[in-house]
Coordinates of C-alpha atoms in Angstrom, one line a residue:
M1 CA 195.5 62.0 -78.7
T2 CA 195.0 65.5 -79.1
E3 CA 191.1 66.7 -79.6
K4 CA 190.9 67.4 -82.7
T5 CA 193.2 64.4 -83.9
D6 CA 189.8 62.8 -82.4
I7 CA 187.0 64.2 -83.6
K8 CA 189.3 63.8 -87.2
K9 CA 189.2 59.4 -86.9
I10 CA 186.1 59.6 -85.0
A11 CA 184.3 61.4 -88.4
A12 CA 186.9 59.2 -91.1
E13 CA 185.2 56.1 -88.8
I14 CA 181.7 56.8 -89.4
F15 CA 182.5 57.3 -93.3
D16 CA 184.4 53.7 -93.1
G17 CA 181.5 52.8 -91.2
A18 CA 178.4 54.1 -92.9
G19 CA 180.0 52.4 -96.2
G20 CA 182.1 55.7 -97.6
M21 CA 182.0 58.5 -98.3
D22 CA 180.6 58.3 -101.6
N23 CA 177.9 56.4 -100.0
V24 CA 177.5 58.9 -97.9
E25 CA 174.3 61.9 -99.6
S26 CA 174.3 65.0 -97.0
V27 CA 175.4 65.2 -93.5
V28 CA 173.2 67.3 -90.6
H29 CA 173.3 67.0 -87.2
C30 CA 171.5 67.8 -84.4
M31 CA 171.7 68.1 -80.4
T32 CA 173.3 64.8 -80.1
R33 CA 173.7 62.8 -82.8
V34 CA 175.4 62.7 -86.4
R35 CA 172.0 62.2 -89.4
M36 CA 173.5 60.9 -92.4
S37 CA 171.3 60.3 -95.7
V38 CA 172.8 57.2 -97.3
R39 CA 172.6 56.5 -100.7
D40 CA 172.6 52.1 -99.9
D41 CA 171.2 50.8 -96.3
T42 CA 173.1 47.1 -97.5
K43 CA 176.9 49.5 -97.2
V44 CA 175.9 49.7 -94.0
N45 CA 177.5 48.9 -90.6
K46 CA 175.7 49.3 -87.7
E47 CA 177.8 47.0 -85.4
K48 CA 181.0 48.9 -86.9
L49 CA 179.8 52.4 -85.8
K50 CA 178.8 51.3 -82.7
A51 CA 182.4 50.0 -82.1
I52 CA 184.2 53.5 -82.9
P53 CA 185.2 54.9 -79.4
G54 CA 183.2 58.0 -78.7
V55 CA 180.0 57.0 -80.6
L56 CA 177.4 56.4 -77.8
G57 CA 174.9 54.4 -80.8
V58 CA 173.4 53.6 -83.7
V59 CA 170.5 54.3 -84.6
D60 CA 169.0 53.7 -88.5
D61 CA 165.4 55.7 -89.1
E62 CA 164.7 57.4 -92.5
Q63 CA 168.1 58.6 -91.2
L64 CA 171.3 57.0 -90.1
Q65 CA 172.1 59.0 -86.4
V66 CA 175.2 57.7 -84.8
I67 CA 174.9 59.8 -80.7
V68 CA 178.3 61.4 -80.5
G69 CA 176.4 63.6 -77.7
P70 CA 176.1 67.4 -77.3
G71 CA 179.6 69.2 -77.0
K72 CA 181.1 66.9 -79.8
V73 CA 178.3 65.8 -82.7
N74 CA 179.0 69.4 -84.3
K75 CA 182.4 69.7 -84.1
V76 CA 182.2 65.6 -85.5
A77 CA 179.9 66.5 -88.6
Q78 CA 181.4 69.3 -89.3
E79 CA 184.9 67.4 -89.7
M80 CA 182.5 65.4 -91.7
V81 CA 181.3 67.5 -93.9
S82 CA 185.0 69.5 -95.2
M83 CA 186.2 66.3 -95.4
A84 CA 184.0 66.4 -98.1
G85 CA 183.9 69.9 -99.6
V86 CA 180.7 70.7 -99.1
N87 CA 178.8 72.3 -96.3
L88 CA 176.1 70.6 -93.5
G89 CA 173.5 69.6 -95.4
E90 CA 174.9 70.0 -99.4
T91 CA 174.6 66.7 -101.3
I92 CA 177.7 65.2 -101.1
P93 CA 179.2 64.1 -104.5
V94 CA 179.7 60.5 -106.4
H95 CA 182.9 59.7 -107.8
E96 CA 182.1 58.7 -112.1
Q97 CA 180.9 55.4 -111.5
H98 CA 181.0 52.5 -114.2
G99 CA 179.5 50.1 -115.6
K100 CA 177.9 47.6 -113.1
E101 CA 178.8 49.4 -110.4
K102 CA 176.8 52.6 -111.4
V103 CA 173.5 50.5 -112.3
E104 CA 173.7 49.0 -109.0
A105 CA 173.9 52.3 -107.4
L106 CA 171.1 53.7 -109.1
A107 CA 169.4 50.8 -107.7
A108 CA 170.0 50.8 -104.4
Q109 CA 168.3 53.8 -105.0
N110 CA 165.2 54.0 -106.5
K111 CA 165.4 51.2 -104.5
A112 CA 165.7 53.5 -100.5
A113 CA 163.1 55.9 -102.7
Q114 CA 161.1 53.2 -104.0
K115 CA 160.9 52.9 -100.0
A116 CA 160.8 55.8 -98.1
K117 CA 156.9 56.7 -100.3
Q118 CA 155.6 53.6 -99.6
K119 CA 155.9 54.2 -96.3
S120 CA 155.2 58.1 -96.0
T121 CA 152.5 60.0 -95.4
P122 CA 151.9 64.1 -96.1
M123 CA 152.0 64.3 -92.1
K124 CA 154.7 62.2 -91.2
R125 CA 157.1 64.6 -93.7
F126 CA 155.5 67.6 -92.2
L127 CA 155.9 66.3 -88.5
K128 CA 159.3 65.4 -90.0
D129 CA 160.2 69.1 -91.4
I130 CA 159.6 71.5 -89.2
S131 CA 161.8 68.7 -86.7
N132 CA 165.0 69.2 -89.1
I133 CA 164.3 72.7 -89.5
F134 CA 164.0 73.9 -85.4
V135 CA 166.1 70.7 -84.4
P136 CA 169.0 72.5 -84.3
M137 CA 168.3 75.5 -83.1
I138 CA 167.6 74.0 -80.1
P139 CA 171.0 74.8 -78.1
A140 CA 170.1 78.3 -79.2
F141 CA 166.7 78.6 -77.4
V142 CA 167.9 76.7 -74.7
G143 CA 170.6 79.2 -74.1
S144 CA 168.8 81.9 -74.8
G145 CA 165.4 80.6 -73.1
L146 CA 167.4 80.3 -69.6
I147 CA 168.1 84.5 -70.1
A148 CA 165.2 85.0 -71.7
G149 CA 164.1 83.4 -68.2
V150 CA 165.9 85.4 -65.6
V151 CA 164.9 88.6 -67.2
A152 CA 161.3 87.9 -66.9
V153 CA 161.6 87.1 -63.4
M154 CA 163.4 89.8 -62.2
T155 CA 161.3 92.3 -64.4
N156 CA 158.1 91.4 -63.0
M157 CA 159.9 91.6 -59.4
V158 CA 160.8 95.3 -60.7
T159 CA 157.2 95.5 -61.6
A160 CA 156.1 94.6 -58.6
G161 CA 158.0 96.7 -56.4
Y162 CA 159.7 93.7 -54.9
L163 CA 163.6 94.9 -56.4
D164 CA 164.4 98.3 -57.6
G165 CA 164.2 99.5 -60.0
D166 CA 166.8 102.2 -60.9
T167 CA 169.1 99.6 -59.5
W168 CA 168.3 96.0 -61.7
N169 CA 166.5 97.9 -65.5
Q170 CA 169.9 98.8 -66.8
L171 CA 170.5 94.7 -66.6
I172 CA 167.7 93.2 -67.6
M173 CA 168.2 96.1 -70.3
V174 CA 171.7 94.1 -71.3
L175 CA 170.4 91.2 -70.4
S176 CA 166.8 91.5 -72.8
I177 CA 169.6 93.0 -75.7
I178 CA 171.4 89.3 -75.3
K179 CA 168.4 86.8 -75.2
N180 CA 166.6 89.3 -78.5
G181 CA 169.1 87.9 -80.5
M182 CA 167.7 84.5 -80.3
F183 CA 163.4 86.0 -79.9
S184 CA 163.3 89.1 -82.0
Y185 CA 165.0 86.8 -85.0
L186 CA 163.7 84.1 -84.9
A187 CA 162.0 84.4 -88.0
I188 CA 165.1 84.9 -90.2
Y189 CA 166.9 81.7 -88.5
T190 CA 164.0 79.9 -89.5
G191 CA 163.9 81.4 -92.9
V192 CA 167.5 79.8 -93.4
N193 CA 166.6 76.8 -92.0
A194 CA 163.8 75.6 -93.6
A195 CA 165.7 76.6 -96.2
Q196 CA 167.7 73.6 -96.1
V197 CA 165.4 71.6 -95.7
F198 CA 163.4 71.9 -99.1
G199 CA 166.6 72.5 -100.8
A200 CA 166.3 76.4 -101.5
T201 CA 169.2 78.7 -100.8
P202 CA 169.7 79.7 -97.3
T203 CA 170.6 82.5 -97.3
V204 CA 167.4 83.7 -100.1
G205 CA 164.9 81.7 -97.2
G206 CA 166.6 83.9 -94.6
I207 CA 165.2 86.7 -96.4
I208 CA 162.3 85.5 -96.6
G209 CA 161.8 84.8 -93.0
A210 CA 163.0 89.3 -92.1
V211 CA 160.1 89.9 -95.2
I212 CA 156.9 89.4 -91.2
L213 CA 159.6 91.9 -90.2
L214 CA 157.8 94.0 -92.1
T215 CA 161.1 96.1 -91.1
G216 CA 161.5 100.2 -92.5
M217 CA 157.8 99.8 -93.0
N218 CA 156.4 104.2 -92.7
P219 CA 154.5 103.7 -89.7
D220 CA 152.2 106.7 -90.9
Q221 CA 151.7 104.7 -94.1
P222 CA 151.2 100.8 -93.4
I223 CA 151.2 98.3 -95.7
K224 CA 147.4 96.9 -95.7
N225 CA 145.5 93.4 -95.2
L226 CA 144.2 93.2 -99.0
F227 CA 141.4 91.2 -96.4
T228 CA 140.2 93.4 -94.3
G229 CA 142.5 97.3 -94.8
E230 CA 144.1 97.3 -91.3
A231 CA 147.9 97.5 -91.2
L232 CA 149.8 94.6 -91.5
S233 CA 152.0 94.2 -87.9
A234 CA 155.5 93.0 -87.9
N235 CA 155.1 88.9 -86.8
Q236 CA 151.0 88.2 -88.6
G237 CA 151.1 85.0 -90.3
G238 CA 154.1 83.8 -87.5
I239 CA 156.7 80.6 -88.0
L240 CA 154.1 78.8 -90.0
G241 CA 153.4 81.7 -93.2
V242 CA 157.6 81.7 -92.6
I243 CA 157.9 77.6 -93.6
F244 CA 154.9 77.7 -96.7
A245 CA 156.4 80.8 -97.9
V246 CA 159.8 79.8 -98.0
W247 CA 158.3 75.7 -99.4
L248 CA 157.3 77.8 -102.1
L249 CA 160.1 79.3 -102.9
A250 CA 162.2 76.4 -102.6
Q251 CA 159.7 75.8 -105.5
L252 CA 159.9 78.1 -107.4
E253 CA 164.2 78.7 -107.3
K254 CA 163.9 75.0 -108.5
R255 CA 161.6 75.1 -111.3
L256 CA 163.6 78.5 -112.1
H257 CA 167.7 77.4 -112.3
H258 CA 166.2 74.3 -115.0
V259 CA 164.5 77.3 -117.0
V260 CA 167.0 80.6 -116.6
P261 CA 170.2 80.1 -118.6
D262 CA 173.5 79.3 -116.1
S263 CA 175.2 82.6 -117.7
I264 CA 172.4 84.3 -114.8
D265 CA 171.1 82.1 -112.5
I266 CA 172.9 83.9 -110.4
I267 CA 171.7 87.2 -110.6
V268 CA 167.9 86.3 -112.3
T269 CA 166.7 83.4 -109.9
P270 CA 167.5 84.7 -106.6
T271 CA 166.1 88.1 -108.1
I272 CA 162.9 87.0 -109.7
S273 CA 162.5 85.1 -106.4
I274 CA 162.9 87.2 -103.5
L275 CA 160.1 89.3 -105.7
L276 CA 157.8 87.4 -106.0
I277 CA 157.8 85.4 -102.6
G278 CA 157.9 88.5 -100.8
L279 CA 155.4 89.9 -103.1
A280 CA 153.7 86.7 -101.8
E281 CA 154.1 86.9 -98.3
I282 CA 153.0 90.6 -97.9
Y283 CA 150.0 90.6 -100.1
F284 CA 148.7 86.8 -99.0
I285 CA 150.0 85.1 -96.4
M286 CA 150.8 88.0 -94.0
P287 CA 146.5 89.6 -95.1
L288 CA 146.0 85.8 -94.9
A289 CA 146.8 85.7 -91.1
G290 CA 145.3 88.4 -90.3
F291 CA 141.4 88.0 -91.8
I292 CA 142.5 84.8 -89.7
S293 CA 143.2 87.0 -87.2
D294 CA 140.1 89.2 -86.7
N295 CA 138.2 86.4 -87.3
M296 CA 139.7 85.1 -84.0
V297 CA 139.0 87.7 -81.6
G298 CA 135.5 88.0 -82.7
G299 CA 135.6 83.8 -80.9
I300 CA 138.2 85.4 -78.0
N301 CA 135.6 88.0 -77.6
W302 CA 132.4 85.3 -77.4
V303 CA 133.8 83.1 -75.0
L304 CA 134.8 85.7 -72.5
N305 CA 131.4 86.1 -72.0
V306 CA 130.5 82.7 -71.9
G307 CA 133.0 82.5 -68.8
G308 CA 133.2 80.3 -66.0
A309 CA 135.7 76.8 -67.3
F310 CA 134.5 76.5 -70.7
S311 CA 135.8 79.6 -70.9
G312 CA 139.3 79.2 -70.2
F313 CA 139.1 75.5 -71.0
V314 CA 138.9 76.7 -74.9
L315 CA 141.5 79.2 -74.3
G316 CA 144.0 77.9 -72.4
A317 CA 143.7 74.6 -75.6
L318 CA 143.7 77.4 -78.7
F319 CA 146.8 79.2 -76.9
L320 CA 149.7 77.6 -79.0
P321 CA 147.7 76.8 -81.9
M322 CA 147.3 80.8 -82.0
V323 CA 151.3 81.0 -81.1
M324 CA 152.2 79.2 -84.2
L325 CA 149.9 81.1 -86.4
G326 CA 151.8 84.2 -84.8
L327 CA 147.7 85.4 -83.9
H328 CA 148.5 86.0 -80.8
Q329 CA 149.8 89.5 -81.1
I330 CA 146.0 90.7 -81.7
L331 CA 145.6 89.7 -78.0
T332 CA 147.6 92.5 -76.8
P333 CA 145.6 94.9 -77.0
I334 CA 143.2 93.6 -75.5
H335 CA 145.3 93.0 -72.1
V336 CA 146.1 96.6 -72.4
Q337 CA 142.9 97.3 -72.2
M338 CA 142.1 95.3 -69.9
I339 CA 144.9 96.6 -67.7
T340 CA 143.9 100.1 -68.0
E341 CA 139.6 99.9 -67.4
T342 CA 140.5 97.6 -64.3
G343 CA 143.8 97.4 -63.1
S344 CA 144.3 93.2 -64.2
T345 CA 144.0 91.0 -67.3
L346 CA 142.4 87.9 -67.0
L347 CA 143.1 86.2 -69.6
L348 CA 146.9 86.5 -69.6
P349 CA 146.8 84.1 -66.3
I350 CA 144.7 82.2 -68.6
L351 CA 145.9 81.6 -71.5
A352 CA 149.6 80.6 -69.8
M353 CA 148.4 77.6 -68.9
A354 CA 149.1 76.2 -72.8
G355 CA 152.6 76.4 -71.9
G356 CA 152.1 74.4 -68.3
G357 CA 150.3 71.8 -70.6
Q358 CA 153.4 71.6 -72.3
V359 CA 156.2 71.3 -69.4
G360 CA 153.2 67.9 -68.4
A361 CA 153.9 66.6 -71.7
A362 CA 157.2 67.2 -71.8
I363 CA 157.5 65.1 -68.0
A364 CA 155.2 62.7 -69.5
L365 CA 157.0 61.8 -73.0
W366 CA 160.8 62.3 -70.7
V367 CA 159.0 59.3 -68.2
R368 CA 157.7 57.7 -71.4
L369 CA 160.8 57.0 -74.1
R370 CA 163.1 58.2 -70.7
K371 CA 165.6 55.5 -73.5
D372 CA 165.4 57.6 -76.4
R373 CA 168.8 59.8 -76.0
E374 CA 168.1 62.5 -78.3
L375 CA 165.3 62.7 -77.1
S376 CA 165.5 63.3 -72.8
D377 CA 168.6 65.2 -73.8
M378 CA 166.7 68.0 -75.8
I379 CA 163.7 67.9 -72.8
K380 CA 166.2 68.1 -70.0
G381 CA 167.7 71.4 -71.6
A382 CA 164.2 72.3 -73.5
L383 CA 162.7 72.2 -70.2
P384 CA 164.0 74.7 -67.2
V385 CA 162.7 76.8 -70.3
G386 CA 159.1 76.5 -70.6
I387 CA 159.1 76.1 -66.3
L388 CA 159.9 79.9 -66.9
G389 CA 157.8 80.3 -69.4
I390 CA 159.9 79.9 -72.3
G391 CA 157.8 77.8 -74.5
E392 CA 159.7 77.4 -78.2
P393 CA 162.1 75.1 -78.0
L394 CA 158.9 72.9 -76.2
I395 CA 156.8 72.9 -79.1
Y396 CA 159.4 72.8 -82.3
G397 CA 162.0 70.6 -80.4
V398 CA 159.9 68.5 -79.0
T399 CA 156.2 68.2 -78.9
L400 CA 155.0 69.1 -82.3
P401 CA 157.3 67.4 -84.2
L402 CA 155.8 64.0 -82.4
G403 CA 152.3 65.3 -83.4
K404 CA 150.0 63.1 -80.3
P405 CA 151.6 64.9 -77.9
F406 CA 151.0 68.9 -79.2
I407 CA 147.6 68.2 -78.7
T408 CA 147.9 66.2 -75.6
A409 CA 149.8 69.1 -74.1
C410 CA 147.1 71.3 -75.9
I411 CA 144.5 69.7 -73.5
G412 CA 146.2 69.8 -70.5
G413 CA 146.4 73.9 -71.1
G414 CA 143.1 73.9 -71.9
I415 CA 142.2 71.9 -67.9
G416 CA 144.7 74.6 -66.4
G417 CA 142.7 76.9 -68.4
A418 CA 139.4 75.2 -67.6
V419 CA 140.7 75.8 -63.3
I420 CA 140.7 79.9 -62.9
G421 CA 138.3 80.0 -64.9
L422 CA 136.5 77.9 -62.2
I423 CA 138.5 80.5 -59.4
G424 CA 137.6 83.4 -61.2
G425 CA 139.5 86.9 -60.9
V426 CA 142.5 85.7 -61.9
G427 CA 144.4 88.6 -63.3
A428 CA 147.4 90.0 -64.3
I429 CA 148.8 93.6 -63.8
A430 CA 151.2 93.8 -66.5
I431 CA 152.0 91.3 -70.1
G432 CA 154.7 89.4 -69.4
P433 CA 156.5 85.6 -70.2
S434 CA 154.0 82.8 -68.8
G435 CA 154.6 80.6 -66.4
L436 CA 156.0 80.2 -63.1
P437 CA 157.7 84.3 -63.4
L438 CA 153.6 85.4 -64.5
I439 CA 153.2 84.4 -59.8
F440 CA 155.0 87.8 -59.1
L441 CA 152.4 89.5 -61.9
I442 CA 148.5 88.5 -59.6
A443 CA 146.9 90.8 -58.6
N444 CA 145.0 90.2 -55.7
H445 CA 146.7 88.2 -53.6
K446 CA 145.4 85.7 -55.9
W447 CA 148.8 84.0 -56.4
W448 CA 147.2 81.1 -55.5
G449 CA 144.4 80.1 -57.5
Y450 CA 147.0 80.6 -60.7
V451 CA 149.7 78.2 -58.6
L452 CA 146.7 75.4 -59.0
G453 CA 146.2 75.8 -62.4
L454 CA 149.6 76.0 -63.4
L455 CA 149.4 72.6 -61.1
A456 CA 146.1 71.5 -63.0
A457 CA 147.8 72.3 -66.7
Y458 CA 151.8 70.2 -65.3
L459 CA 148.8 67.5 -64.6
G460 CA 146.7 67.0 -67.5
G461 CA 149.2 67.0 -70.1
F462 CA 151.7 64.6 -68.3
I463 CA 148.7 62.1 -67.9
F464 CA 147.0 63.0 -71.3
T465 CA 150.3 62.2 -72.8
Y466 CA 151.5 59.5 -70.9
F467 CA 148.5 57.5 -71.8
F468 CA 147.3 59.1 -75.7
G469 CA 150.3 60.6 -76.6
I470 CA 152.8 58.6 -76.9
P471 CA 153.6 58.0 -80.3
K472 CA 154.1 54.8 -81.0
D473 CA 156.7 54.4 -83.3
R474 CA 159.1 56.2 -80.8
L475 CA 158.4 53.2 -78.0
A476 CA 158.7 50.9 -81.0
A477 CA 162.0 52.2 -82.4
I478 CA 163.3 52.6 -78.1
Q479 CA 162.2 48.1 -78.1
N480 CA 164.4 47.8 -81.0
T481 CA 167.6 49.5 -80.6
N482 CA 167.1 47.8 -76.6
A483 CA 167.1 44.5 -79.0
A484 CA 169.5 44.5 -81.5
A485 CA 171.8 46.4 -79.4
S486 CA 171.2 42.9 -76.9
E487 CA 174.4 40.3 -77.5
S488 CA 172.7 37.6 -75.5
P489 CA 168.7 37.9 -75.1
V490 CA 169.9 34.8 -71.9
P491 CA 170.5 34.7 -69.3
A492 CA 173.3 33.7 -68.6
T493 CA 174.2 30.2 -66.8
P494 CA 176.9 28.0 -64.8
L495 CA 177.6 25.1 -67.3
K496 CA 178.3 21.8 -67.1
T497 CA 181.1 20.4 -67.6
N498 CA 182.8 18.2 -69.4
A499 CA 180.2 17.4 -71.1
E500 CA 177.9 16.7 -74.8
E501 CA 175.6 19.0 -76.8
S502 CA 174.8 19.0 -79.4
L503 CA 172.6 22.0 -81.6
Y504 CA 170.2 20.2 -84.1
A505 CA 169.0 21.9 -87.8
V506 CA 166.2 24.6 -87.0
T507 CA 163.3 24.1 -90.5
T508 CA 163.9 22.1 -93.7
G509 CA 166.8 23.7 -95.8
Q510 CA 170.5 24.5 -97.3
A511 CA 172.3 23.9 -94.4
K512 CA 175.4 26.3 -94.4
D513 CA 178.1 27.2 -92.1
L514 CA 177.7 30.5 -90.1
T515 CA 180.3 32.8 -92.2
E516 CA 178.4 32.3 -95.1
S517 CA 175.5 34.7 -93.6
I518 CA 175.3 37.9 -95.5
D519 CA 175.2 39.6 -92.1
P520 CA 178.4 40.8 -91.1
V521 CA 177.4 41.1 -87.5
F522 CA 177.0 37.0 -88.0
S523 CA 179.7 35.5 -90.4
Q524 CA 181.8 37.0 -88.6
K525 CA 180.8 35.2 -85.4
M526 CA 181.0 38.9 -83.4
M527 CA 177.9 37.1 -81.1
G528 CA 179.4 33.5 -81.3
D529 CA 179.3 30.7 -83.5
G530 CA 176.5 28.2 -84.6
Y531 CA 175.1 27.1 -88.1
F532 CA 172.5 28.8 -90.5
I533 CA 169.6 27.5 -92.2
V534 CA 168.6 28.5 -96.1
A535 CA 164.5 28.0 -95.2
A536 CA 162.6 26.4 -97.8
S537 CA 159.3 25.7 -95.2
G538 CA 157.8 28.6 -92.9
D539 CA 158.3 25.9 -89.9
I540 CA 160.5 26.9 -87.0
Y541 CA 161.5 23.7 -84.7
A542 CA 163.9 24.4 -81.2
P543 CA 167.4 24.3 -81.6
V544 CA 168.4 22.8 -78.8
F545 CA 166.6 19.7 -75.2
G546 CA 165.7 22.6 -72.5
T547 CA 163.4 25.9 -72.1
V548 CA 162.7 29.5 -74.0
A549 CA 164.1 32.2 -71.5
S550 CA 163.5 35.6 -73.8
I551 CA 161.2 36.4 -76.9
F552 CA 162.6 39.3 -78.1
P553 CA 159.5 41.7 -78.0
T554 CA 160.2 42.9 -81.9
K555 CA 159.4 38.2 -83.1
H556 CA 162.3 38.0 -85.1
A557 CA 164.5 36.0 -82.7
I558 CA 163.9 33.3 -80.1
G559 CA 166.3 33.4 -76.8
F560 CA 167.1 29.3 -75.1
L561 CA 169.0 28.0 -72.3
S562 CA 169.2 24.0 -73.0
D563 CA 169.4 21.2 -70.3
K564 CA 174.0 21.3 -69.8
G565 CA 174.2 25.2 -70.1
V566 CA 174.3 26.7 -73.5
E567 CA 172.8 30.3 -74.3
V568 CA 171.7 29.6 -77.6
M569 CA 170.1 32.4 -79.6
L570 CA 167.4 31.7 -82.9
H571 CA 167.7 34.7 -85.5
M572 CA 164.6 34.7 -87.9
G573 CA 166.0 36.3 -91.5
V574 CA 168.5 38.9 -91.6
D575 CA 167.8 42.5 -90.4
T576 CA 164.3 41.7 -89.9
V577 CA 164.0 43.4 -86.0
K578 CA 162.7 46.7 -88.4
L579 CA 159.3 44.3 -89.7
N580 CA 158.6 44.2 -86.5
G581 CA 156.8 41.0 -85.9
E582 CA 154.7 41.0 -89.0
P583 CA 156.2 37.9 -91.1
F584 CA 156.8 36.1 -87.0
T585 CA 154.4 34.1 -85.1
I586 CA 156.0 32.7 -82.1
Q587 CA 154.2 29.1 -81.2
V588 CA 155.9 29.5 -77.1
K589 CA 156.2 31.9 -74.2
E590 CA 159.3 32.3 -72.3
G591 CA 159.1 29.7 -70.0
D592 CA 158.6 26.7 -72.1
K593 CA 160.8 23.7 -71.9
V594 CA 160.9 22.5 -75.4
T595 CA 162.2 19.7 -77.7
P596 CA 163.5 19.7 -81.6
E597 CA 160.4 18.5 -82.0
T598 CA 158.5 21.6 -80.6
L599 CA 157.8 23.5 -83.2
V600 CA 158.3 27.0 -81.7
A601 CA 157.6 29.8 -84.7
T602 CA 155.9 29.8 -88.2
V603 CA 157.5 32.1 -90.7
N604 CA 155.6 33.9 -93.5
L605 CA 158.7 33.6 -95.9
T606 CA 156.5 35.3 -99.1
A607 CA 156.5 38.0 -96.4
L608 CA 160.1 37.8 -95.8
K609 CA 161.2 38.6 -99.6
E610 CA 159.0 40.9 -100.4
A611 CA 160.7 42.8 -98.0
N612 CA 164.0 42.3 -99.3
K613 CA 164.8 40.0 -96.6
A614 CA 166.9 37.2 -96.7
N615 CA 165.2 33.9 -95.3
E616 CA 168.3 32.8 -93.4
M617 CA 167.4 31.3 -90.1
L618 CA 170.5 31.2 -87.7
V619 CA 171.5 29.5 -84.5
I620 CA 174.4 30.8 -82.5
V621 CA 176.4 30.0 -79.0
T622 CA 176.7 33.1 -77.1
N623 CA 178.6 32.3 -74.3
M624 CA 181.7 31.4 -76.3
E625 CA 184.2 31.8 -73.6
S626 CA 182.6 28.7 -71.6
I627 CA 182.7 26.8 -75.0
K628 CA 185.4 23.9 -75.9
T629 CA 185.0 23.1 -79.5
I630 CA 182.6 23.0 -81.9
S631 CA 182.0 21.0 -84.9
S632 CA 182.0 21.9 -88.1
F633 CA 180.3 20.9 -91.1
H634 CA 179.7 20.6 -94.6
S635 CA 177.1 22.7 -96.5
K636 CA 174.0 20.1 -97.1
E637 CA 171.0 19.6 -97.8
V638 CA 169.1 19.4 -93.3
S639 CA 165.3 18.7 -92.2
P640 CA 164.1 19.2 -88.7
N641 CA 164.9 17.7 -86.3
E642 CA 168.6 17.0 -87.8
E643 CA 171.8 17.1 -85.3
L644 CA 174.6 19.1 -86.4
L645 CA 176.7 20.3 -84.4
K646 CA 179.2 19.1 -81.4
I647 CA 180.0 21.3 -78.4
S648 CA 182.7 20.5 -76.0
L649 CA 181.6 22.0 -72.6

């Protein structure tokens, strides 16, 4: 099978596993995952998706995420949108629905929207939007960042006299042109992606991003800052200013589409949108950032006057927020003035510690969340770049979208800055990227002080993130994914052959054959044979005479090993792994001996109903390869401890 045919097959099977093309609202991708917004979660067959050759795993969060790995994910996602006749991120149209089908689809959409509304918060939505804007840019960040790091090392070595400028400057210039294709126009790329996230026209979003570059402004007659009267400077307002402006663009476009006649919409809407938002960006957003910057300069000067470790901590901790607002540009004249007057800038090495804090935080995330494949892949790609002093991949792709790690990374930067401030006299003879390349520019042989500060920033970012900055939801997601992927919570063990074992009813209710379960994984007996009870009581008892072998972290499933070697899983409810254990109270612990009269758990059936989860208590034999036969029964009312099935070993 050719690669093209393989990609087509994977794309088609992903649509099938996601409930069909009509059930997929939109498709995007990141470094390793095809990300889909689905219309009805109940139509998604995750096990079917996991079984697709080439699929490495499935995560069902706010988006359905199918992991196919870097290098292939972009091809699969593109093939999927090509099959649907749309572009990445665009809504896939649904075929005409009638009657009951239309009502059910509308109900499913309303239910999903209400569910998302209940769980979402403004901060979570903001961080999710930031992630969706910058994650697609990670490959470009990494590639351009590595080139930028090489350029930084070579430039600094030329400046310090370790390399001959006549020999190396031409190569440095060529490499700089290549890497500037990303970093010089980052505002434009951000505008395009932000428009896709917020629902605006992508190319118009790119124009709004380009506005802050002030292309074409006459330096002799600059645009004035309305707040201070000073001249505006390119990139004032920074990336966050672009994101805010594009968000305003999306709101304006949506309103214009409603009021402007279709016949002239393509002319009127983009013209008015670009004009109004562009003016707001130039005369409000950028000047506001300039106003903030002027006051920030006063604060920086005060901190510098205080001096010592305190100054180093404050400056090292606050530099990353300044970068995000585009305010770091105001420090350039300060660096130049320091170098002119004293031969070096004491400020640059301190500010460079912010990148060190990011590196330490990323390493801590990698250690604690190493089973999160996508995050690990991002960190592996962004770390070398971050060590070389290019911080955007780590900021926008890793720490900022996760929230707390960004704060702990800033603290790490502050610790590194405090060390350099305490040592004192650590300056750079020229302005350049931070990270390791800056070592070559440290004046007066105090490179050792810079290295100590960098190591302190690494360590500070790592420690604070490791203990205080790991998002709890990411840890829970890993536990849930591991639990869902496990085919059996009990270890394999030899059976006692030529014997019989019994399975007992675990609660009061209607006992049914496993094939009647609403969960396709269980009803198709993918994990094994058994039975389930539609529970009328929340008291749950052991299904066998044996031992508690394992308890899932989310409490929704318990593994047992019978005295005769049968491995049995008790699964409480359907799709209840997402409830993070809230409706369940476990009454036993691993290693406990149990009988069918042992109360092993209590389930809040009301909570299950409110969460729209079926109250099926499923009992499944998971080592079927060693089982000869399992008896059958007709649906009936049962009570706890009642024998239901006979097993021949």
